[in-house]
Amino acid sequence: MAMNPMEQFAIKPLVSAPLFQIAGHPIYFTNQALLMIIVVVASSLFLTLAVKPGRLVPTRGQSMAELSYEFVANMIHSATGEDGLKFFPFVFSIFMFVLCSNFFGLIPGSFTVTSQIAVTFSLACLVLGLVVVTGFIKHGIGFLKLFVPAAPWYLLILLVPIEVISFLTRPVSLSVRLFANMLAGHTMLAVFGGFVVSLGAAGGIFTGLAIAPMLLIIAIMLLELLVAFLQAYVFAILTCIYLNEALHLHDHH
Amino acid sequence: MAEEAHTATTEAPHEGGFPPFDTTTFPSQLFWLVVTFAFLFTVLWKVAGPRINGAITGRRGAINSAIEAARKARGDAEAAEAAYRTALAGARARANALAEENRQALNAEIAQAKSEADAKAAEAMAEADTRIAATRDAAKAHVSVAARDAAITIVARLTGDTVSPEDAANAVKS
């Protein structure tokens, strides 16, 4: 009955034959692909159908949709100011994608899209790519001033490489934070789930003891619900902060 | 073909490996991420975002216009009250003016009636005075005639002369 807690992160093709190939790489329809489709279709349908523009008193669903909309809009507004709002669709999509992936991943038996470093790193690279493109469009070559803090020249020899390295590590920190949080939480749930099963199977006094890891699972589950939201929020707010730097360099304090 | 067979075998999770670092799954992951995220982005950008924004701004607009309408209704009510007050004051003033006018008309009528009555009384008095005077004159005339006649008679009785009435009258008068 020993289960590998890492097994839940395995990506398995649901259709054994590859759909097609891109540059020699076969593309499979996997359990992760199914969850991604469920996530985006569910969130798209919910955010579209729960809202009726003419409705003065919102229903419960419409309130949730409007709440998430205004939550992201306020986040962007407070982090980047008025001119950051043109990135609203992007930040809203990032937030909803991560949030729904995290929440759907908590359904037992499903798959956590954001527990894959490939997904989180791609999203982080997308964010930082947008930051770089925005910075160069807005400031031209002056965007490189982002790496030159206000300091005496002899300190700059030290500071500029540090700034460059810290910028280059952002995609890593952004992606690993989300990936590791999801991975750790789900691993913990699986490990304690394994305890429940093995204690329950042991018989005798151990069967009664199985209640302890079970209660722990409930507590961790509640914590994971919080983490699921929190990590989506952190991912989105960091996206806003990075975009703010691209828009305003250092002058926005 | 050989490569496909190779990836197909490594695609399955191998025991003990760490699935998230299994690079053979990366092409599929990236492909589906791009497809699904692009879908979500498009829907939120073109459909859901404007829809929710429309609902929020529509509600804000409706609330603001309701507040505006309420403010306007209050203004109207206040204006109506002010108009009522001025109308009331006007009516009161008009009523007072009417009463005053009435009183003055009555006073004038009374004064006129009084003066008419006074005039009538004065006229009657004057008439009476003239009548009295006439009576007095007549009486006076009667007295002198009677004296003349008496004088004539006395003279005739005493002297037997007949005195002409004119002489008698003169004599009486002197």
Coordinates of C-alpha atoms in Angstrom, one line a residue:
Chain A
M1 CA 0.0 0.0 0.0
A2 CA 3.1 2.2 0.0
M3 CA 2.4 5.1 -2.4
N4 CA 5.0 7.3 -4.0
P5 CA 4.0 10.8 -3.0
M6 CA 5.7 12.1 -6.1
E7 CA 3.5 10.0 -8.4
Q8 CA 0.8 12.6 -8.3
F9 CA 3.1 15.0 -10.2
A10 CA 3.8 12.5 -13.0
I11 CA 2.5 13.7 -16.4
K12 CA 0.9 10.8 -18.2
P13 CA -0.4 10.8 -21.7
L14 CA -4.2 10.1 -21.7
V15 CA -4.0 9.2 -25.4
S16 CA -1.0 6.9 -25.9
A17 CA -0.2 8.1 -29.4
P18 CA 1.2 11.6 -29.8
L19 CA -1.2 14.1 -31.4
F20 CA 1.5 15.5 -33.7
Q21 CA 5.1 16.7 -33.6
I22 CA 6.6 20.1 -33.3
A23 CA 10.2 20.3 -34.4
G24 CA 10.6 16.6 -33.8
H25 CA 9.0 16.8 -30.3
P26 CA 5.9 14.7 -29.9
I27 CA 2.9 16.5 -28.3
Y28 CA 0.7 14.3 -26.1
F29 CA -2.7 14.9 -24.7
T30 CA -1.8 14.5 -21.0
N31 CA -3.5 14.6 -17.7
Q32 CA -1.9 18.0 -17.2
A33 CA -3.3 19.2 -20.6
L34 CA -6.8 18.0 -19.5
L35 CA -6.6 20.0 -16.3
M36 CA -5.3 23.1 -18.1
I37 CA -8.2 22.9 -20.5
I38 CA -10.6 22.4 -17.6
V39 CA -9.1 25.4 -15.7
V40 CA -9.2 27.8 -18.6
V41 CA -12.6 26.7 -19.8
A42 CA -14.1 26.8 -16.3
S43 CA -12.7 30.2 -15.5
S44 CA -13.6 31.7 -18.9
L45 CA -17.1 30.4 -18.7
F46 CA -17.5 31.5 -15.1
L47 CA -16.2 35.0 -15.6
T48 CA -18.3 35.4 -18.7
L49 CA -21.6 33.7 -17.9
A50 CA -21.9 34.6 -14.2
V51 CA -21.9 38.3 -15.2
K52 CA -24.8 40.0 -16.8
P53 CA -24.0 43.7 -17.5
G54 CA -27.5 45.0 -16.9
R55 CA -27.9 43.3 -13.4
L56 CA -28.0 45.9 -10.7
V57 CA -28.0 43.5 -7.8
P58 CA -25.3 40.9 -8.5
T59 CA -25.9 37.2 -7.9
R60 CA -23.4 35.3 -5.8
G61 CA -21.4 34.2 -8.9
Q62 CA -21.4 37.7 -10.3
S63 CA -20.2 39.1 -7.1
M64 CA -17.3 36.7 -7.1
A65 CA -16.4 37.6 -10.7
E66 CA -16.6 41.3 -10.0
L67 CA -14.7 40.8 -6.8
S68 CA -11.8 39.1 -8.6
Y69 CA -11.9 41.7 -11.3
E70 CA -11.7 44.6 -8.9
F71 CA -9.2 42.8 -6.8
V72 CA -6.8 42.6 -9.7
A73 CA -7.6 46.1 -11.0
N74 CA -6.8 47.5 -7.5
M75 CA -3.7 45.5 -7.3
I76 CA -2.4 46.9 -10.6
H77 CA -3.5 50.4 -9.7
S78 CA -1.8 50.4 -6.3
A79 CA 1.4 48.7 -7.6
T80 CA 1.9 50.5 -11.0
G81 CA -0.4 53.4 -11.0
E82 CA -2.8 54.5 -13.7
D83 CA -0.7 53.6 -16.7
G84 CA -0.3 50.0 -15.6
L85 CA -4.0 49.3 -16.2
K86 CA -3.3 48.6 -19.9
F87 CA -1.7 45.4 -18.6
F88 CA -4.9 44.4 -16.9
P89 CA -6.0 41.6 -19.2
F90 CA -2.5 40.0 -18.9
V91 CA -2.3 40.3 -15.1
F92 CA -5.9 39.2 -14.8
S93 CA -5.2 36.1 -17.0
I94 CA -2.0 35.3 -15.0
F95 CA -3.9 35.6 -11.7
M96 CA -6.9 33.6 -12.8
F97 CA -4.8 30.9 -14.4
V98 CA -2.6 30.4 -11.4
L99 CA -5.5 30.7 -8.9
C100 CA -7.8 28.2 -10.7
S101 CA -4.9 25.8 -11.4
N102 CA -4.0 25.9 -7.6
F103 CA -7.6 25.4 -6.6
F104 CA -8.4 22.7 -9.1
G105 CA -5.2 20.9 -8.1
L106 CA -6.6 20.6 -4.6
I107 CA -9.5 18.4 -5.7
P108 CA -8.4 14.9 -4.8
G109 CA -7.4 12.8 -7.8
S110 CA -6.9 15.8 -10.1
F111 CA -3.6 17.3 -11.2
T112 CA -1.9 20.5 -10.2
V113 CA -0.8 22.3 -13.3
T114 CA 1.3 24.8 -11.3
S115 CA 3.3 22.0 -9.6
Q116 CA 5.3 21.7 -12.8
I117 CA 8.4 23.9 -13.0
A118 CA 8.0 23.9 -16.8
V119 CA 4.7 25.7 -16.5
T120 CA 5.7 28.2 -13.7
F121 CA 9.0 29.0 -15.4
S122 CA 7.3 29.6 -18.7
L123 CA 4.8 31.9 -17.0
A124 CA 7.6 33.7 -15.2
C125 CA 9.6 34.1 -18.5
L126 CA 6.5 35.4 -20.1
V127 CA 6.2 38.0 -17.4
L128 CA 9.8 39.0 -17.5
G129 CA 9.8 39.0 -21.3
L130 CA 6.9 41.5 -21.2
V131 CA 8.8 43.6 -18.6
V132 CA 11.8 43.8 -20.9
V133 CA 9.8 44.6 -24.0
T134 CA 7.7 47.2 -22.2
G135 CA 10.8 48.8 -20.7
F136 CA 12.6 49.1 -24.0
I137 CA 9.5 50.4 -25.8
K138 CA 8.9 53.0 -23.0
H139 CA 12.4 54.1 -22.4
G140 CA 14.5 52.9 -25.3
I141 CA 18.1 52.2 -24.3
G142 CA 17.4 54.2 -21.1
F143 CA 15.7 51.1 -19.7
L144 CA 19.2 49.9 -18.9
K145 CA 19.4 52.6 -16.2
L146 CA 17.3 50.1 -14.2
F147 CA 20.6 48.4 -13.5
V148 CA 22.3 51.6 -12.4
P149 CA 21.2 52.6 -8.9
A150 CA 21.9 56.1 -7.6
A151 CA 25.3 55.6 -6.0
P152 CA 29.0 56.7 -6.3
W153 CA 30.8 55.4 -9.4
Y154 CA 33.1 53.1 -7.4
L155 CA 30.1 51.4 -5.8
L156 CA 28.5 51.0 -9.2
I157 CA 31.3 48.5 -10.2
L158 CA 29.9 46.3 -7.5
L159 CA 26.2 47.3 -7.7
V160 CA 25.6 47.0 -11.4
P161 CA 26.5 43.3 -11.6
I162 CA 24.4 42.7 -8.5
E163 CA 21.4 44.4 -10.1
V164 CA 21.9 42.5 -13.3
I165 CA 22.1 39.2 -11.5
S166 CA 19.0 40.0 -9.3
F167 CA 17.1 40.8 -12.5
L168 CA 18.1 37.6 -14.2
T169 CA 17.2 35.5 -11.2
R170 CA 13.7 36.9 -11.1
P171 CA 12.2 34.3 -13.5
V172 CA 13.8 31.6 -11.3
S173 CA 12.6 33.0 -8.0
L174 CA 9.1 33.8 -9.4
S175 CA 8.7 30.3 -10.8
V176 CA 10.3 28.3 -8.1
R177 CA 8.3 30.0 -5.4
L178 CA 5.0 28.9 -6.9
F179 CA 6.3 25.5 -8.0
A180 CA 7.8 24.7 -4.6
N181 CA 4.8 25.8 -2.6
M182 CA 2.5 23.7 -4.7
L183 CA 4.8 20.7 -4.7
A184 CA 5.5 20.8 -1.0
G185 CA 1.8 21.2 -0.1
H186 CA 0.7 18.3 -2.3
T187 CA 3.6 16.1 -1.2
M188 CA 2.7 16.7 2.4
L189 CA -1.0 15.8 1.7
A190 CA 0.1 12.6 -0.1
V191 CA 2.5 11.6 2.6
F192 CA -0.1 12.0 5.4
G193 CA -2.6 10.3 3.1
G194 CA -0.2 7.4 2.9
F195 CA 0.0 7.3 6.7
V196 CA -3.7 7.1 7.0
V197 CA -3.9 4.2 4.5
S198 CA -1.0 2.3 6.1
L199 CA -2.2 2.8 9.6
G200 CA -5.7 1.8 8.6
A201 CA -4.4 -1.3 7.0
A202 CA -2.2 -2.2 9.9
G203 CA -5.2 -3.2 12.0
G204 CA -5.7 -3.3 15.8
I205 CA -4.7 -0.2 17.7
F206 CA -3.2 1.4 14.6
T207 CA -6.5 1.6 12.9
G208 CA -7.7 4.0 15.6
L209 CA -4.5 6.0 15.3
A210 CA -5.2 6.7 11.7
I211 CA -7.5 9.5 12.8
A212 CA -4.4 11.6 13.7
P213 CA -2.9 12.0 10.2
M214 CA -6.5 12.3 8.9
L215 CA -7.1 15.4 11.1
L216 CA -3.7 16.7 10.0
I217 CA -4.7 16.3 6.4
I218 CA -7.8 18.4 7.1
A219 CA -5.7 21.1 8.7
I220 CA -3.1 21.0 5.8
M221 CA -5.9 21.2 3.3
L222 CA -7.2 24.4 4.9
L223 CA -3.7 25.8 4.8
E224 CA -3.3 24.7 1.2
L225 CA -6.5 26.6 0.3
L226 CA -4.9 29.7 1.8
V227 CA -1.6 29.0 0.0
A228 CA -3.4 28.4 -3.3
F229 CA -4.8 31.9 -3.1
L230 CA -1.7 33.5 -1.6
Q231 CA 0.6 32.1 -4.3
A232 CA -1.6 33.3 -7.1
Y233 CA -1.7 36.7 -5.4
V234 CA 2.0 36.8 -4.9
F235 CA 2.6 35.8 -8.5
A236 CA 0.3 38.6 -9.7
I237 CA 1.5 41.3 -7.4
L238 CA 5.2 40.5 -8.3
T239 CA 4.1 40.7 -12.0
C240 CA 2.7 44.2 -11.2
I241 CA 5.8 45.3 -9.3
Y242 CA 8.1 44.2 -12.2
L243 CA 5.9 45.9 -14.7
N244 CA 6.0 49.0 -12.5
E245 CA 9.8 49.1 -12.7
A246 CA 9.7 48.7 -16.5
L247 CA 7.2 51.6 -16.7
H248 CA 8.8 54.0 -14.2
L249 CA 12.4 52.8 -13.7
H250 CA 13.6 54.1 -10.3
D251 CA 11.6 57.3 -10.3
H252 CA 8.4 55.9 -8.9
H253 CA 8.9 55.9 -5.1
Chain B
M1 CA 11.0 7.4 -35.7
A2 CA 13.7 6.2 -33.4
E3 CA 13.4 9.4 -31.4
E4 CA 9.7 9.1 -31.2
A5 CA 10.0 5.6 -29.8
H6 CA 12.6 6.9 -27.4
T7 CA 10.4 9.7 -26.0
A8 CA 7.3 7.5 -25.9
T9 CA 9.1 5.2 -23.5
T10 CA 10.6 7.9 -21.3
E11 CA 7.3 9.8 -21.3
A12 CA 6.0 7.2 -18.8
P13 CA 7.0 8.1 -15.2
H14 CA 10.0 6.1 -14.3
E15 CA 10.2 4.8 -10.8
G16 CA 12.1 7.0 -8.4
G17 CA 12.5 9.9 -10.9
F18 CA 11.3 13.4 -10.0
P19 CA 8.4 14.0 -12.5
P20 CA 8.6 17.8 -12.7
F21 CA 12.2 17.6 -13.9
D22 CA 11.4 15.0 -16.6
T23 CA 12.4 17.1 -19.6
T24 CA 10.6 14.7 -22.1
T25 CA 7.3 16.1 -20.9
F26 CA 8.3 19.7 -21.5
P27 CA 7.3 20.0 -25.1
S28 CA 3.7 18.8 -24.3
Q29 CA 3.6 21.0 -21.3
L30 CA 4.7 24.1 -23.2
F31 CA 2.4 23.4 -26.1
W32 CA -0.7 23.1 -23.9
L33 CA 0.3 26.0 -21.7
V34 CA 0.6 28.2 -24.7
V35 CA -2.7 27.1 -26.2
T36 CA -4.7 27.3 -22.9
F37 CA -3.2 30.5 -21.7
A38 CA -3.7 32.2 -25.0
F39 CA -7.3 31.0 -24.9
L40 CA -7.8 32.3 -21.4
F41 CA -6.0 35.6 -22.2
T42 CA -8.2 36.2 -25.3
V43 CA -11.4 35.4 -23.5
L44 CA -10.6 37.6 -20.5
W45 CA -9.3 40.4 -22.7
K46 CA -12.1 40.5 -25.3
V47 CA -15.1 39.1 -23.6
A48 CA -15.1 38.6 -19.8
G49 CA -13.1 41.8 -18.9
P50 CA -15.3 44.2 -20.9
R51 CA -18.4 42.4 -19.6
I52 CA -17.5 42.6 -16.0
N53 CA -16.3 46.2 -16.4
G54 CA -19.6 47.0 -18.1
A55 CA -21.5 45.5 -15.2
I56 CA -19.5 47.4 -12.6
T57 CA -19.6 50.7 -14.4
G58 CA -23.2 50.2 -15.3
R59 CA -24.1 49.7 -11.7
R60 CA -22.0 52.6 -10.6
G61 CA -23.8 54.7 -13.3
A62 CA -27.2 53.5 -12.2
I63 CA -26.5 54.3 -8.5
N64 CA -25.1 57.7 -9.4
S65 CA -28.1 58.5 -11.6
A66 CA -30.4 57.3 -8.9
I67 CA -28.7 59.6 -6.4
E68 CA -28.8 62.4 -8.9
A69 CA -32.6 61.8 -9.5
A70 CA -33.1 61.7 -5.7
R71 CA -31.2 65.0 -5.3
K72 CA -33.3 66.5 -8.1
A73 CA -36.5 65.3 -6.6
R74 CA -35.5 66.9 -3.3
G75 CA -34.8 70.1 -5.1
D76 CA -38.2 69.9 -6.8
A77 CA -39.9 69.2 -3.5
E78 CA -38.1 72.2 -1.9
A79 CA -39.0 74.4 -4.8
A80 CA -42.6 73.2 -4.6
E81 CA -42.7 74.0 -0.9
A82 CA -41.2 77.4 -1.5
A83 CA -43.8 78.0 -4.3
Y84 CA -46.5 76.9 -1.9
R85 CA -45.2 79.3 0.8
T86 CA -45.1 82.2 -1.6
A87 CA -48.6 81.3 -2.9
L88 CA -49.9 81.1 0.6
A89 CA -48.3 84.4 1.6
G90 CA -49.7 86.0 -1.6
A91 CA -53.2 84.7 -0.9
R92 CA -53.0 85.9 2.7
A93 CA -51.9 89.3 1.5
R94 CA -54.7 89.4 -1.1
A95 CA -57.2 88.4 1.6
N96 CA -56.0 91.1 3.9
A97 CA -56.1 93.6 1.1
L98 CA -59.6 92.5 0.2
A99 CA -60.8 92.8 3.8
E100 CA -59.2 96.2 4.0
E101 CA -60.8 97.3 0.8
N102 CA -64.1 96.0 2.0
R103 CA -63.8 97.9 5.3
Q104 CA -62.9 101.1 3.5
A105 CA -65.8 100.7 1.2
L106 CA -68.1 100.1 4.1
N107 CA -66.7 103.1 5.9
A108 CA -67.1 105.2 2.9
E109 CA -70.7 104.1 2.5
I110 CA -71.4 104.8 6.1
A111 CA -69.8 108.2 5.8
Q112 CA -71.8 108.9 2.8
A113 CA -75.0 107.8 4.4
K114 CA -74.2 109.9 7.4
S115 CA -73.4 112.9 5.3
E116 CA -76.6 112.4 3.3
A117 CA -78.6 112.1 6.5
D118 CA -76.8 115.2 7.8
A119 CA -77.6 117.1 4.6
K120 CA -81.2 116.0 4.8
A121 CA -81.5 117.1 8.4
A122 CA -79.9 120.4 7.6
E123 CA -82.2 120.9 4.7
A124 CA -85.2 120.0 6.9
M125 CA -83.9 122.4 9.5
A126 CA -83.5 125.2 7.0
E127 CA -86.9 124.5 5.6
A128 CA -88.3 124.7 9.1
D129 CA -86.4 127.9 9.7
T130 CA -87.8 129.6 6.6
R131 CA -91.2 128.3 7.5
I132 CA -90.9 129.8 11.0
A133 CA -89.6 133.0 9.5
A134 CA -92.5 133.1 7.1
T135 CA -95.0 132.5 9.8
R136 CA -93.4 135.1 11.9
D137 CA -93.5 137.6 9.0
A138 CA -97.1 136.7 8.4
A139 CA -97.9 137.1 12.0
K140 CA -96.1 140.4 12.0
A141 CA -98.0 141.5 9.0
H142 CA -101.2 140.4 10.5
V143 CA -100.3 142.4 13.6
S144 CA -99.7 145.6 11.7
V145 CA -102.9 145.1 9.6
A146 CA -104.8 144.5 12.8
A147 CA -103.3 147.6 14.4
R148 CA -104.1 149.7 11.3
D149 CA -107.6 148.3 11.3
A150 CA -107.8 148.9 15.0
A151 CA -106.5 152.4 14.5
I152 CA -109.0 153.1 11.7
T153 CA -111.8 151.8 13.8
I154 CA -110.6 153.7 16.9
V155 CA -110.2 156.9 14.9
A156 CA -113.6 156.4 13.3
R157 CA -115.1 155.7 16.7
L158 CA -113.6 158.6 18.4
T159 CA -113.6 161.2 15.7
G160 CA -115.9 159.8 13.1
D161 CA -113.3 160.5 10.5
T162 CA -112.4 157.9 8.1
V163 CA -108.8 157.5 7.9
S164 CA -107.4 155.9 4.8
P165 CA -105.7 152.7 5.4
E166 CA -102.4 154.0 4.2
D167 CA -102.4 156.9 6.6
A168 CA -103.4 154.6 9.4
A169 CA -100.7 152.2 8.6
N170 CA -98.1 155.1 8.5
A171 CA -99.4 156.3 11.7
V172 CA -99.3 152.9 13.3
K173 CA -95.8 152.4 12.1
S174 CA -94.5 155.7 13.4

